[in-house]
Coordinates of N, CA and C in Angstrom, one line a residue:
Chain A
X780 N -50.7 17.0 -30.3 CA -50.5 15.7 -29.6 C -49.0 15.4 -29.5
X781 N -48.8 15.0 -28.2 CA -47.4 14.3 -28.1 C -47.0 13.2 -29.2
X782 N -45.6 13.6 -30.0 CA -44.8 12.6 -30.4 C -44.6 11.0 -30.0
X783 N -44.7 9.9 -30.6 CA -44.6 8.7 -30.3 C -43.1 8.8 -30.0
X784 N -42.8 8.3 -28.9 CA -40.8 8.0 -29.0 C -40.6 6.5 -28.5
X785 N -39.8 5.9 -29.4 CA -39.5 4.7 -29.4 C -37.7 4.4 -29.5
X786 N -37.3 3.9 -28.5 CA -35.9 4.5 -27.9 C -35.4 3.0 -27.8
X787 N -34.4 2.0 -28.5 CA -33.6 1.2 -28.4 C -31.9 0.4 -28.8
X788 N -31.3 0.7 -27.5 CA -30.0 0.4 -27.1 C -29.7 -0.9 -27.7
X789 N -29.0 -1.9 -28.5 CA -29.3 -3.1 -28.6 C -27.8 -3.6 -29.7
X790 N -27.8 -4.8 -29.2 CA -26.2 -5.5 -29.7 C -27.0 -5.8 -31.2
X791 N -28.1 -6.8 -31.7 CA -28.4 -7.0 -33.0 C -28.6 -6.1 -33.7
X792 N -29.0 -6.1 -35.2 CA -28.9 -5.0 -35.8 C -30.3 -5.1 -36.3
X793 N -30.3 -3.9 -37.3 CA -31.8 -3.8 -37.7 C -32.0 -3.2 -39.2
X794 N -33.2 -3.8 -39.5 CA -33.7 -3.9 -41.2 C -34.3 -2.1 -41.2
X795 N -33.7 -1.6 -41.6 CA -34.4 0.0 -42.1 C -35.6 -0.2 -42.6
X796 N -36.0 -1.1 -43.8 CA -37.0 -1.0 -44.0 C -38.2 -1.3 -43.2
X797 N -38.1 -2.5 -42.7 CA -39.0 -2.7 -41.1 C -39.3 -1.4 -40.1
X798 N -38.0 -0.8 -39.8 CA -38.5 0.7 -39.1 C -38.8 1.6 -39.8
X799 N -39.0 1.6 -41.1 CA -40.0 2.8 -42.2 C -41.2 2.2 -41.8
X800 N -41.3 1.0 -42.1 CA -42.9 0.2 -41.5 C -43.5 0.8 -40.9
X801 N -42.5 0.4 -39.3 CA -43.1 1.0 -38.0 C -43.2 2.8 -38.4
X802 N -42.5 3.5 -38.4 CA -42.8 4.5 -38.6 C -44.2 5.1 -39.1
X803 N -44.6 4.2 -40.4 CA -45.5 4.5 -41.1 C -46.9 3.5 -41.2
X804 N -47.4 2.8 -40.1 CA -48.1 1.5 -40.0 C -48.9 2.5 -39.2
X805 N -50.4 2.6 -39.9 CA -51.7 3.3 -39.2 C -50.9 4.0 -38.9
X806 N -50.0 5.5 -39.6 CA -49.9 6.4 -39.7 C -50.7 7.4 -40.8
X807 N -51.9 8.0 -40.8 CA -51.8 8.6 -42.4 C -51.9 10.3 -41.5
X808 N -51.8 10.4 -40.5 CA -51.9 12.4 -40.4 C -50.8 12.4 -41.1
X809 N -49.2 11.5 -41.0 CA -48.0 12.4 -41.3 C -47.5 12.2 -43.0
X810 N -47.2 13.1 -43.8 CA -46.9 13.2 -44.8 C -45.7 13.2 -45.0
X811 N -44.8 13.0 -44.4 CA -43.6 13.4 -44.2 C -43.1 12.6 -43.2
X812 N -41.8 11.6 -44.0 CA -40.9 10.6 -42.9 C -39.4 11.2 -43.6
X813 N -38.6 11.5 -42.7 CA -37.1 11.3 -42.5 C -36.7 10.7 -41.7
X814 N -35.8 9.8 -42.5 CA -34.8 8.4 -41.3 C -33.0 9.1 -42.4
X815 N -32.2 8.9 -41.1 CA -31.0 8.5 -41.3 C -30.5 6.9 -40.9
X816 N -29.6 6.4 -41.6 CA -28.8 5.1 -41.1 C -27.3 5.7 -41.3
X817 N -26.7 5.3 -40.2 CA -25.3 5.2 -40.1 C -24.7 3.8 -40.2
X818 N -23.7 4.0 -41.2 CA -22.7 2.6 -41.4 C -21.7 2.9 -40.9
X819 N -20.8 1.5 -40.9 CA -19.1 1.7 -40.6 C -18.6 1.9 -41.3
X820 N -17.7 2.7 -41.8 CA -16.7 2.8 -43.0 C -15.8 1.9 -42.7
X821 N -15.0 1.8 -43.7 CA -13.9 0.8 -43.9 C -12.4 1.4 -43.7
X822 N -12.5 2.7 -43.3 CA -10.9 3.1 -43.3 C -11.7 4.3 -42.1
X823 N -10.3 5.1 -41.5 CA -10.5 6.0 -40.7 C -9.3 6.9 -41.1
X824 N -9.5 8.2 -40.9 CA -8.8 9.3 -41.1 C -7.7 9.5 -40.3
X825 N -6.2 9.1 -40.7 CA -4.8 8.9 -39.7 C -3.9 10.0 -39.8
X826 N -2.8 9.9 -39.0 CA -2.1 11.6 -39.0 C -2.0 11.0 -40.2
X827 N -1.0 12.4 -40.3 CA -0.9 12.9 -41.7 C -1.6 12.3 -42.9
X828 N -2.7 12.6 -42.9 CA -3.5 12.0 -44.5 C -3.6 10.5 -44.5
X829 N -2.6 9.6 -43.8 CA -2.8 8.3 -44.1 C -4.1 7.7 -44.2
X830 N -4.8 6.8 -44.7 CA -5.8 6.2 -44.3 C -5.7 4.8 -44.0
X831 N -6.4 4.6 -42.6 CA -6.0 3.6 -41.6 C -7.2 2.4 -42.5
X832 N -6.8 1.4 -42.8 CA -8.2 0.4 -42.4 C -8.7 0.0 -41.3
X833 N -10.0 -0.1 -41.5 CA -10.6 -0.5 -40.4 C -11.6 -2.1 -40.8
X834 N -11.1 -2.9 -39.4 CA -12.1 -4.0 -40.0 C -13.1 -4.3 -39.3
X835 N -12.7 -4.0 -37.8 CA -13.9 -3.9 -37.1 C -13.8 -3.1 -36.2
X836 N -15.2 -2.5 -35.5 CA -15.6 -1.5 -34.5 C -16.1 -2.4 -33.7
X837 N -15.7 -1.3 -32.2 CA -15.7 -2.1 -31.1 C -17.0 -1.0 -30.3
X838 N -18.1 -1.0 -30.2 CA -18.7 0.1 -29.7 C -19.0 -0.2 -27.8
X839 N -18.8 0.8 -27.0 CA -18.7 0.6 -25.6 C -20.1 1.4 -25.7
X840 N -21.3 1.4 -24.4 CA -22.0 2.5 -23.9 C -21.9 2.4 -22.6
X841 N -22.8 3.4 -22.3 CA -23.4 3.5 -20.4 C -24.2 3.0 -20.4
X842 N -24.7 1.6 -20.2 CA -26.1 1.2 -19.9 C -26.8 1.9 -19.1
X843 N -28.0 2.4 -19.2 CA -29.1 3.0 -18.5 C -29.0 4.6 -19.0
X844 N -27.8 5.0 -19.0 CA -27.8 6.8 -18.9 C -27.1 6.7 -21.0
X845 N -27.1 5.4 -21.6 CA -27.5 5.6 -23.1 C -28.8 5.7 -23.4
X846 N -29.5 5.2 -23.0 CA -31.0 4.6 -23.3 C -31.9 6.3 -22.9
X847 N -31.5 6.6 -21.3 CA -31.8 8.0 -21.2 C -31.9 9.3 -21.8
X848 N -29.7 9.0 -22.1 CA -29.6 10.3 -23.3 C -30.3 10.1 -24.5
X849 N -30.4 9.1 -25.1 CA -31.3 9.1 -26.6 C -32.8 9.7 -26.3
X850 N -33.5 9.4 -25.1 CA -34.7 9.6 -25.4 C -34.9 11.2 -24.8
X851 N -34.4 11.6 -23.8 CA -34.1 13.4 -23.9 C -33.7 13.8 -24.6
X852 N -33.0 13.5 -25.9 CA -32.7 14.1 -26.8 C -34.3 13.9 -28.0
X853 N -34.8 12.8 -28.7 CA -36.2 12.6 -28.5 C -36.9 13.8 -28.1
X854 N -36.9 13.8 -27.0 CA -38.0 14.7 -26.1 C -37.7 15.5 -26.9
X855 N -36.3 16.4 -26.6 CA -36.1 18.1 -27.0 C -36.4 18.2 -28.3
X856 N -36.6 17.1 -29.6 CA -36.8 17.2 -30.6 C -38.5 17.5 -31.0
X857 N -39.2 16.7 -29.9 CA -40.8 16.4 -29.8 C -40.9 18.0 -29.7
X858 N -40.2 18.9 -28.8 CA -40.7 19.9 -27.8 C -40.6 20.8 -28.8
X859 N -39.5 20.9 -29.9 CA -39.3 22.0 -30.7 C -39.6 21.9 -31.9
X860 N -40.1 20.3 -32.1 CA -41.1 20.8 -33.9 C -42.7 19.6 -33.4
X861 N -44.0 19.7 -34.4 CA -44.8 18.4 -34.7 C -44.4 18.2 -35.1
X862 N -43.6 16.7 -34.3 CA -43.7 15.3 -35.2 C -44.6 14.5 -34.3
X863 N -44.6 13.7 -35.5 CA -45.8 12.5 -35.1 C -45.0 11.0 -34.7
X864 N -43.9 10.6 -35.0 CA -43.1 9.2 -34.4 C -41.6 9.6 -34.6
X865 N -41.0 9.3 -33.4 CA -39.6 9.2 -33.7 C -39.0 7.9 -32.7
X866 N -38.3 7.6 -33.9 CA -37.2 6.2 -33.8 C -35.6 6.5 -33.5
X867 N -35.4 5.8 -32.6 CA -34.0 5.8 -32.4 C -33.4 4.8 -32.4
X868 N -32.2 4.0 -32.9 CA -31.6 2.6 -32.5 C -30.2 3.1 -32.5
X869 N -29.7 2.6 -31.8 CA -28.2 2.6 -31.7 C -27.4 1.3 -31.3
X870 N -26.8 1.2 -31.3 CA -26.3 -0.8 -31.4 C -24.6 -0.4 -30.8
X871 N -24.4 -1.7 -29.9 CA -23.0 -1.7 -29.2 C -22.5 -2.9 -29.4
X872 N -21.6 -3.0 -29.4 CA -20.7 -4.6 -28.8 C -19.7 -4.3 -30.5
X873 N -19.5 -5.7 -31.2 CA -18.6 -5.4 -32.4 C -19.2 -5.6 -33.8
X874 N -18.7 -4.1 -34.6 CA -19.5 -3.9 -35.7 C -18.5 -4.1 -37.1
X875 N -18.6 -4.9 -37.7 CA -17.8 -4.7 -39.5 C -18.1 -3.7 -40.1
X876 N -17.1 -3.2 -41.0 CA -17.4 -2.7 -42.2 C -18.6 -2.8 -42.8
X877 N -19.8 -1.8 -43.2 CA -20.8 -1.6 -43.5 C -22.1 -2.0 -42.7
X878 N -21.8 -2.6 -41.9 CA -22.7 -2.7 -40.8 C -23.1 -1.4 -40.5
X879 N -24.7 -1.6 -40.3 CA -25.3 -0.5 -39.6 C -24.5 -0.1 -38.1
X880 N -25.3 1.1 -37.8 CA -25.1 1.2 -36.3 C -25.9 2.2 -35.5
X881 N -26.8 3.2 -36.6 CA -27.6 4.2 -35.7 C -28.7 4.3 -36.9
X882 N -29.8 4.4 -36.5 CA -31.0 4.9 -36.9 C -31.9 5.9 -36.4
X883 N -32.2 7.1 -37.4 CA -33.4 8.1 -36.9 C -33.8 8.0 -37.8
X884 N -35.2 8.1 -37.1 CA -36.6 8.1 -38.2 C -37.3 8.8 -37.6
X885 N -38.0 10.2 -38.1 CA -38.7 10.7 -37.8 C -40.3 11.1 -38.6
X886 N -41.2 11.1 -38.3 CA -42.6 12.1 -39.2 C -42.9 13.2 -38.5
X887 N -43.6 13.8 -39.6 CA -44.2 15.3 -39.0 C -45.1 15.3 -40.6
X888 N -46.1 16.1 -40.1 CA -47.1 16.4 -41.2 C -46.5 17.0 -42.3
X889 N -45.6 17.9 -42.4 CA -45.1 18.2 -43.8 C -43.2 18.5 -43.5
X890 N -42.6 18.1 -44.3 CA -41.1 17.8 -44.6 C -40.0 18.1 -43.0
X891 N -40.6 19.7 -43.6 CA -39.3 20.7 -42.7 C -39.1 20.1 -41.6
X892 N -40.1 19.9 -40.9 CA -40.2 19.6 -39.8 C -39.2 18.2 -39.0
X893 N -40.1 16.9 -40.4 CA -39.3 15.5 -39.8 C -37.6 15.8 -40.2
X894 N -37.0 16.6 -41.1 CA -36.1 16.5 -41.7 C -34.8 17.1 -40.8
X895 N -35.2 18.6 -40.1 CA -34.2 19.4 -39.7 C -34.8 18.5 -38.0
X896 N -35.8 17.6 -37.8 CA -35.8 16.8 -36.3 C -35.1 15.5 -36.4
X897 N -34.7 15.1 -38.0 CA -33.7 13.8 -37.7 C -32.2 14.7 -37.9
X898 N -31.7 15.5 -38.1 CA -30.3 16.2 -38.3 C -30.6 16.7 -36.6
X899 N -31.0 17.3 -35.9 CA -31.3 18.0 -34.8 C -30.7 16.4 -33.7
X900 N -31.4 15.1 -34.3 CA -31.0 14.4 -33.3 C -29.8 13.4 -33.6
X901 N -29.6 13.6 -34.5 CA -28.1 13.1 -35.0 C -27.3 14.2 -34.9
X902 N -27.0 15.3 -34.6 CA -25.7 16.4 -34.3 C -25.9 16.4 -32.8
X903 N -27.0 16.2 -31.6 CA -26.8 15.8 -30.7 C -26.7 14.3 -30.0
X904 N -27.0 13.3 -30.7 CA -26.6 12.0 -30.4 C -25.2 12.1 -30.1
X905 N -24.4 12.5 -31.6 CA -23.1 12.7 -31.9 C -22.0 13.2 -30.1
X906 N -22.8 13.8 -29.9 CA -22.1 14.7 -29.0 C -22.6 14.6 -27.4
X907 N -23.8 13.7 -27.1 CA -24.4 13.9 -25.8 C -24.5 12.2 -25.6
X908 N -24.7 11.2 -26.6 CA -25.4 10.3 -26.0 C -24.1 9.4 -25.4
X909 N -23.8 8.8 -24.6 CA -22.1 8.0 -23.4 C -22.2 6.7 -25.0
X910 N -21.5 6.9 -26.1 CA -21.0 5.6 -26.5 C -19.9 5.8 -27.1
X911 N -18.7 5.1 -26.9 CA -17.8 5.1 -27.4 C -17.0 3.9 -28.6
X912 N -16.9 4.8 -29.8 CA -16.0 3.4 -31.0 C -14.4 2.9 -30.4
X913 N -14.6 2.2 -30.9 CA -12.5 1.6 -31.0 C -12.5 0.7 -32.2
X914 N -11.3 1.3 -32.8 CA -11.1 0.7 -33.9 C -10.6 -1.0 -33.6
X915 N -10.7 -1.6 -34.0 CA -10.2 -2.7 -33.8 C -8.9 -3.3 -34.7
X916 N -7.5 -3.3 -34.7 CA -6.7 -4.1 -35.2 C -7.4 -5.0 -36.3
X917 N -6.6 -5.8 -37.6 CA -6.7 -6.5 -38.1 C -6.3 -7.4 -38.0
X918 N -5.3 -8.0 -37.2 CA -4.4 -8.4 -36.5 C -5.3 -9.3 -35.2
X919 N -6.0 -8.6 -34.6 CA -6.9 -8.8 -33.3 C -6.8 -8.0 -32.1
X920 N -5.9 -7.0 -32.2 CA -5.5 -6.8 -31.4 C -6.3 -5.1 -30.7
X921 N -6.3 -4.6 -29.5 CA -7.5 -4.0 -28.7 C -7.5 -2.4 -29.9
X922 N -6.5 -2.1 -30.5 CA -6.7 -1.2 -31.6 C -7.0 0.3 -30.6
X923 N -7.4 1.3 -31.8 CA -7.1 2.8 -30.7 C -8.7 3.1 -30.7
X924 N -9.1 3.9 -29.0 CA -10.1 4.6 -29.1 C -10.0 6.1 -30.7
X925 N -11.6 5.7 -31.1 CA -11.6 7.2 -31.8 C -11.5 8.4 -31.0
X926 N -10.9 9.3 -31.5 CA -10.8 10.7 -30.6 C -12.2 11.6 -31.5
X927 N -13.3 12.2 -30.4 CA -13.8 13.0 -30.5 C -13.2 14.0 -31.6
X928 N -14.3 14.8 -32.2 CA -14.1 15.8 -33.2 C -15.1 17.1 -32.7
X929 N -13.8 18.3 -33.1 CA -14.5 19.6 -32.5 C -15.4 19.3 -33.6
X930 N -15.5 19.4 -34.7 CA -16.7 19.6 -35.8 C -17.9 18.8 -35.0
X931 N -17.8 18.1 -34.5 CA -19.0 17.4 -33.7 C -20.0 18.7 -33.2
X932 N -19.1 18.9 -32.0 CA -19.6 19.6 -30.9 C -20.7 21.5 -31.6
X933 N -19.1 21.6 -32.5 CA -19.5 23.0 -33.2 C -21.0 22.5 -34.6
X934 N -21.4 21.5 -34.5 CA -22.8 21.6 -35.1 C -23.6 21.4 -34.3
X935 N -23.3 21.5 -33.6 CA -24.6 21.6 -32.2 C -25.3 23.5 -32.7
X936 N -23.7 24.0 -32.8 CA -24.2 25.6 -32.6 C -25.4 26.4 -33.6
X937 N -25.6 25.1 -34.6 CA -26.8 25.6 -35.4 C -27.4 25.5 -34.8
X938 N -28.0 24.5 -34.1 CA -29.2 24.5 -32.9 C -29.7 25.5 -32.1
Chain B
X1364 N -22.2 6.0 0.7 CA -21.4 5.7 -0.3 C -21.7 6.3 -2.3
X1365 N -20.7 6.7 -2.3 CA -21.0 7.0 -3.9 C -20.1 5.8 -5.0
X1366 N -21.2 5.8 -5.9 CA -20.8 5.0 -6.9 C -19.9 5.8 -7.9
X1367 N -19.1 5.0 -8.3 CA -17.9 6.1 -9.4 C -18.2 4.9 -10.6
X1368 N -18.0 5.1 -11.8 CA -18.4 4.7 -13.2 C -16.6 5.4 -13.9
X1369 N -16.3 4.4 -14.7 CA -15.5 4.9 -15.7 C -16.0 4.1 -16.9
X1370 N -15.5 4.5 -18.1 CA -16.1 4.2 -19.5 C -14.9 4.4 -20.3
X1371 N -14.6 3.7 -21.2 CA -13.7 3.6 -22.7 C -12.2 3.5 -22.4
X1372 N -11.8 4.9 -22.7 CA -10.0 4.9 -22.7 C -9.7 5.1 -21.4
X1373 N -10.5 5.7 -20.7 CA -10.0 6.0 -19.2 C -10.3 4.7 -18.5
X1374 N -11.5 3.8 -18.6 CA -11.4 3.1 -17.8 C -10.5 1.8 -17.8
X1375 N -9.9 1.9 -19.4 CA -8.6 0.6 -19.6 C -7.5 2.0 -18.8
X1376 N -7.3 3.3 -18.7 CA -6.5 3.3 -18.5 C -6.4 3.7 -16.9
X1377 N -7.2 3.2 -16.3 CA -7.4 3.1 -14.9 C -7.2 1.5 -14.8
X1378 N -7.9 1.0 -15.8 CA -7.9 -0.8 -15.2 C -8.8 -0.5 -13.7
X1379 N -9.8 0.1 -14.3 CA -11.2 -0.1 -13.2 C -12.2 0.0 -13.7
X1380 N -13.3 -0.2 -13.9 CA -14.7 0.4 -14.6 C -15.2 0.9 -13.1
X1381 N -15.6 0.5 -12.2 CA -16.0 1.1 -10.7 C -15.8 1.0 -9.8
X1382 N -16.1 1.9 -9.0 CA -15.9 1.7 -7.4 C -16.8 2.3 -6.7
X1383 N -16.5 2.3 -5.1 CA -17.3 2.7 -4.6 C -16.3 3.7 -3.3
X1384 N -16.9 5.0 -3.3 CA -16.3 6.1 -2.8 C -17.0 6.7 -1.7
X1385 N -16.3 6.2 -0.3 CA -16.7 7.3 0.7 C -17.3 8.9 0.3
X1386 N -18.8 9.4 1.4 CA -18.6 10.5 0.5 C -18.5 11.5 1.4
X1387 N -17.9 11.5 2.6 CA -17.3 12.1 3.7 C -16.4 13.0 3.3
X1388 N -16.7 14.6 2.6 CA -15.9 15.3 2.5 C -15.9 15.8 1.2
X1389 N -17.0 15.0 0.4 CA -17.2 15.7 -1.3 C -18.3 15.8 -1.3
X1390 N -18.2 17.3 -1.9 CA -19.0 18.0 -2.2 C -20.2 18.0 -3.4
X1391 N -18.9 18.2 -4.4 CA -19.4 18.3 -5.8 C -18.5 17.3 -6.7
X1392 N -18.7 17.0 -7.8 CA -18.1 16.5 -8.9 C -16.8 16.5 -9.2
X1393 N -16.0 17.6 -9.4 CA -14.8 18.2 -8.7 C -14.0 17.1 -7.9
X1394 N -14.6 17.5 -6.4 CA -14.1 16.7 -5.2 C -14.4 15.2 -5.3
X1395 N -15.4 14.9 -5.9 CA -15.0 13.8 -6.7 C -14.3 13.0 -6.8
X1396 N -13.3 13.9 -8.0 CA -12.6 13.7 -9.2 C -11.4 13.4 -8.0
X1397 N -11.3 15.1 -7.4 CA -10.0 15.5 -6.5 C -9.6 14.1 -6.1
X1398 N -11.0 13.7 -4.9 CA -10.3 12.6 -3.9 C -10.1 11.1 -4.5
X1399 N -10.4 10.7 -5.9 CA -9.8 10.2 -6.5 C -8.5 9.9 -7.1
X1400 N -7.9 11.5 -7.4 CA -6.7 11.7 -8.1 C -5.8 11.3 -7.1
X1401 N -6.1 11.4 -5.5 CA -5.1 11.1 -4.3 C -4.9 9.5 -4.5
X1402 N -5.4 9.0 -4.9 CA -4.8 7.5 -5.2 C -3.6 7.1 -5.5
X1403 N -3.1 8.0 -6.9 CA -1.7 7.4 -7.6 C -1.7 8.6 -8.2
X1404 N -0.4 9.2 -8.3 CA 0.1 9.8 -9.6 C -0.5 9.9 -11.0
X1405 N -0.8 8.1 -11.2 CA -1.3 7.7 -12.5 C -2.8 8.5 -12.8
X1406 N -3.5 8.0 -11.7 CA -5.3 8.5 -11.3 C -4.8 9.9 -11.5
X1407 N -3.8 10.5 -10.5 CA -4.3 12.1 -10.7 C -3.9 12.6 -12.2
X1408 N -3.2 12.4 -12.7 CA -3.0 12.6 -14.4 C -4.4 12.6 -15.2
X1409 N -4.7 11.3 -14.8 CA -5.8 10.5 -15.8 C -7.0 11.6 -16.3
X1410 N -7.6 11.7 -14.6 CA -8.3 12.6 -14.2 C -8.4 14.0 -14.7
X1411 N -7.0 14.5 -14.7 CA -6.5 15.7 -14.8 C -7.4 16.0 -16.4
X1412 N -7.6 15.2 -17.1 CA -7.5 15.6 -18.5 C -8.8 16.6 -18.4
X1413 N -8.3 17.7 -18.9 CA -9.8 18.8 -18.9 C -10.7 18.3 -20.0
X1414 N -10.9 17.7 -20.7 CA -12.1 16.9 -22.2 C -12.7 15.9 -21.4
X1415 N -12.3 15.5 -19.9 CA -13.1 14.2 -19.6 C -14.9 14.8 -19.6
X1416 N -15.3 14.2 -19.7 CA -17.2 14.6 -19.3 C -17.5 13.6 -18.1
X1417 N -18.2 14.4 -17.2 CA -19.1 13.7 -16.5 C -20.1 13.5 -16.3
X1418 N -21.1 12.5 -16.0 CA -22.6 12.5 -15.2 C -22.4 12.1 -14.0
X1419 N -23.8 12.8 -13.5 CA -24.1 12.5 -12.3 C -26.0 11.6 -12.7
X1420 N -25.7 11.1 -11.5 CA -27.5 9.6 -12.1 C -27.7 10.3 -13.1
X1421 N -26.7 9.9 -14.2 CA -26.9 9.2 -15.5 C -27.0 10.3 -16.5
X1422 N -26.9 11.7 -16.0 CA -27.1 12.8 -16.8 C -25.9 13.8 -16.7
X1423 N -25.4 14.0 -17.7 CA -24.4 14.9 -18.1 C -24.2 16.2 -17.0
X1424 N -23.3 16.2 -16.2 CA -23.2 17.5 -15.7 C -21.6 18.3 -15.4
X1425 N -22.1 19.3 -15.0 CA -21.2 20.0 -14.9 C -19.9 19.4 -13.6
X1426 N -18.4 20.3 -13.6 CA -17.9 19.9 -12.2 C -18.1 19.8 -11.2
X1427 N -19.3 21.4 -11.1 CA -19.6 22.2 -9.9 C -21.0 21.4 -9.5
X1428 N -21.4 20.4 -9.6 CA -22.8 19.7 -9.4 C -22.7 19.1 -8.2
X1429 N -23.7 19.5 -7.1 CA -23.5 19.0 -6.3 C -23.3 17.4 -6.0
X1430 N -23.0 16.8 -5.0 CA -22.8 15.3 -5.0 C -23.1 14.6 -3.8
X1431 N -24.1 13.7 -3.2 CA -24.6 13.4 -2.2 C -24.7 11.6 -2.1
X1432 N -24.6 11.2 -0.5 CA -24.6 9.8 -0.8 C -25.7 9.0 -1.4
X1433 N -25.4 8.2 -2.3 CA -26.0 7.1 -2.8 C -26.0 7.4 -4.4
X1434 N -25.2 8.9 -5.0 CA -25.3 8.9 -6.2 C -24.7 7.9 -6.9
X1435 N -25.1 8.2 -8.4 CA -23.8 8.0 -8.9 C -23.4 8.5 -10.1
X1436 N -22.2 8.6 -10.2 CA -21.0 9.3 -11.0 C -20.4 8.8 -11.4
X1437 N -19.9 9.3 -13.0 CA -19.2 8.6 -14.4 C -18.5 9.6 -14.6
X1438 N -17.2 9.3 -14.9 CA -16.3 10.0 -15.8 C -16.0 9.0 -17.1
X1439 N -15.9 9.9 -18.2 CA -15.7 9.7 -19.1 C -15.1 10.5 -20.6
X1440 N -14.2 9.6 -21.8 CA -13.9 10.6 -22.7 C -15.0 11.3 -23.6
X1441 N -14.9 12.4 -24.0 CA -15.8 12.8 -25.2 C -16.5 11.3 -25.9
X1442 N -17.8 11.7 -26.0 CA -18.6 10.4 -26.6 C -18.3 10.2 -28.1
X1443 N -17.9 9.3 -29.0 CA -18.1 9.4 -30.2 C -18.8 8.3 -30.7
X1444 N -20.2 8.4 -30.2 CA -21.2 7.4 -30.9 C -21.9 7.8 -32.3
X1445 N -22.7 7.1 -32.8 CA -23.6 7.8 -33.7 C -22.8 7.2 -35.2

C-alpha cells in the first residue's frame, strides 16, 4: 500500500510530540517510527576556527516549488522502502536559537526501513529542497547568507 | 513571455526577485541566463557564478533544459535548508 505523505511549508512552529501522535494515531501495522527535528544552533562555524554567534535565522524559500521538492523527495523515499506515514515540516521567516525548523517522521513495519527513509530524506532535503538561512546580526542588521557545504551534496552519494 | 524568479544572495544582489522576459530567441536555460547577463556588467558577473542552481516550473534542472513561453524560471544559490 502506498505511503501516507503529509508535506508542510509553514512560518509557526511545531510540537514533535503532536506529530509522533499523528504519525502514530490508528496506526498499529507499523512497528517502527523514526522522526528527526532540527534546531538552530547558537553559533556558526567562521574563517579561521572563530565561532560566530548567532541570534537569529532568517529562513527564505520558493513558495510552491518548496512544498513540491519536499514531497518528491517523500515520493522517492515511499518508492524505495515500506513505509507506512511520512511527515515533513519545514518552517521559514525568523528563527532563534533553539527553535525548531525541520521535521521527518517516518514508519515502516520494522526499523531499517523508517530509519535509513528519515536520513534518506534529510541528506536530500539538505541539498534539493529552494530554502535558504541568513544569519542575522545581533546588532539587527541583514547579517551573511550561509554558504552551502560540499559535505552536503557528497551524502547524497550514499544514496 | 517567461517568468524569471531570483531567491537569497543573488536576488539582494540583483535588487530584483522577478521579472518578466521576452522569450524571442531563448532556447534553453542557458540563454536564459545569457540574455539576462546583457543587462549590466553587474547581472553578467552575478549570473556567471557556476554554483547558481536553477529550476524550471518549479523543478530543479539542468542549463541545457529546454525553455518555452509561459514558463517559469528561478535562479538560485546552493539551497541550505534543513
Amino acid at each position: 500500500m502506498a505511503a501516507e505523505i503529509s508535506v508542510s511549508v509553514q512560518v509557526q512552529g511545531f510540537d514533535p510530540g503532536a506529530e509522533y501522535t499523528g504519525l502514530r494515531s490508528g496506526n498499529t501495522a507499523d512497528g517502527a517510527t523514526a522522526m528527526f527535528v532540527g534546531n538552530v544552533r547558537d553559533f556558526s562555524p567562521a574563517a579561521a576556527g572563530q565561532h560566530k554567534e548567532v541570534g537569529v535565522l532568517e529562513l527564505e524559500h520558493y513558495p510552491g516549488m518548496a512544498e513540491s521538492a519536499l514531497t518528491q523527495i517523500a515520493e522517492r523515499a515511499a518508492a524505495r522502502w515500506p513505509l507506512g506515514r511520512i511527515r515533513i515540516i519545514h518552517r521559514y521567516g525568523r528563527l532563534a536559537a533553539g527553535d525548531e525548523i525541520v521535521f521527518v517522521g517516518t514508519t515502516s513495519a520494522h526499523r531499517q526501513a523508517s530509519l535509513d527513509a528519515c536520513s534518506f530524506i534529510m541528506d536530500f532535503l539538505k541539498s534539493r529542497a529552494p530554502f535558504w538561512k541568513r544569519e542575522l546580526d545581533s546588532d539587527g542588521g541583514s547579517g551573511d547568507w550561509v554558504e552551502a557545504r560540499s559535505s552536503d551534496e557528497d551524502a547524497l552519494k550514499k544514496w | 513571455m517567461i517568468k524569471v524568479l531570483f531567491f537569497a544572495g543573488l536576488r539582494e544582489r540583483l535588487a530584483c526577485d522577478s521579472l518578466e522576459l521576452a522569450g524571442e530567441g531563448v532556447e534553453t536555460l542557458d540563454g536564459v541566463r545569457h540574455k539576462l547577463g546583457q543587462q549590466s556588467a553587474e547581472w553578467a558577473a552575478a549570473l556567471a557564478d557556476e554554483r547558481l542552481q536553477m529550476a524550471l516550473n518549479q523543478e530543479l534542472a539542468c542549463a541545457d533544459a529546454a525553455v518555452k513561453d509561459g514558463d517559469e524560471v528561478a535562479f538560485f544559490p546552493p539551497v541550505t535548508g534543513g
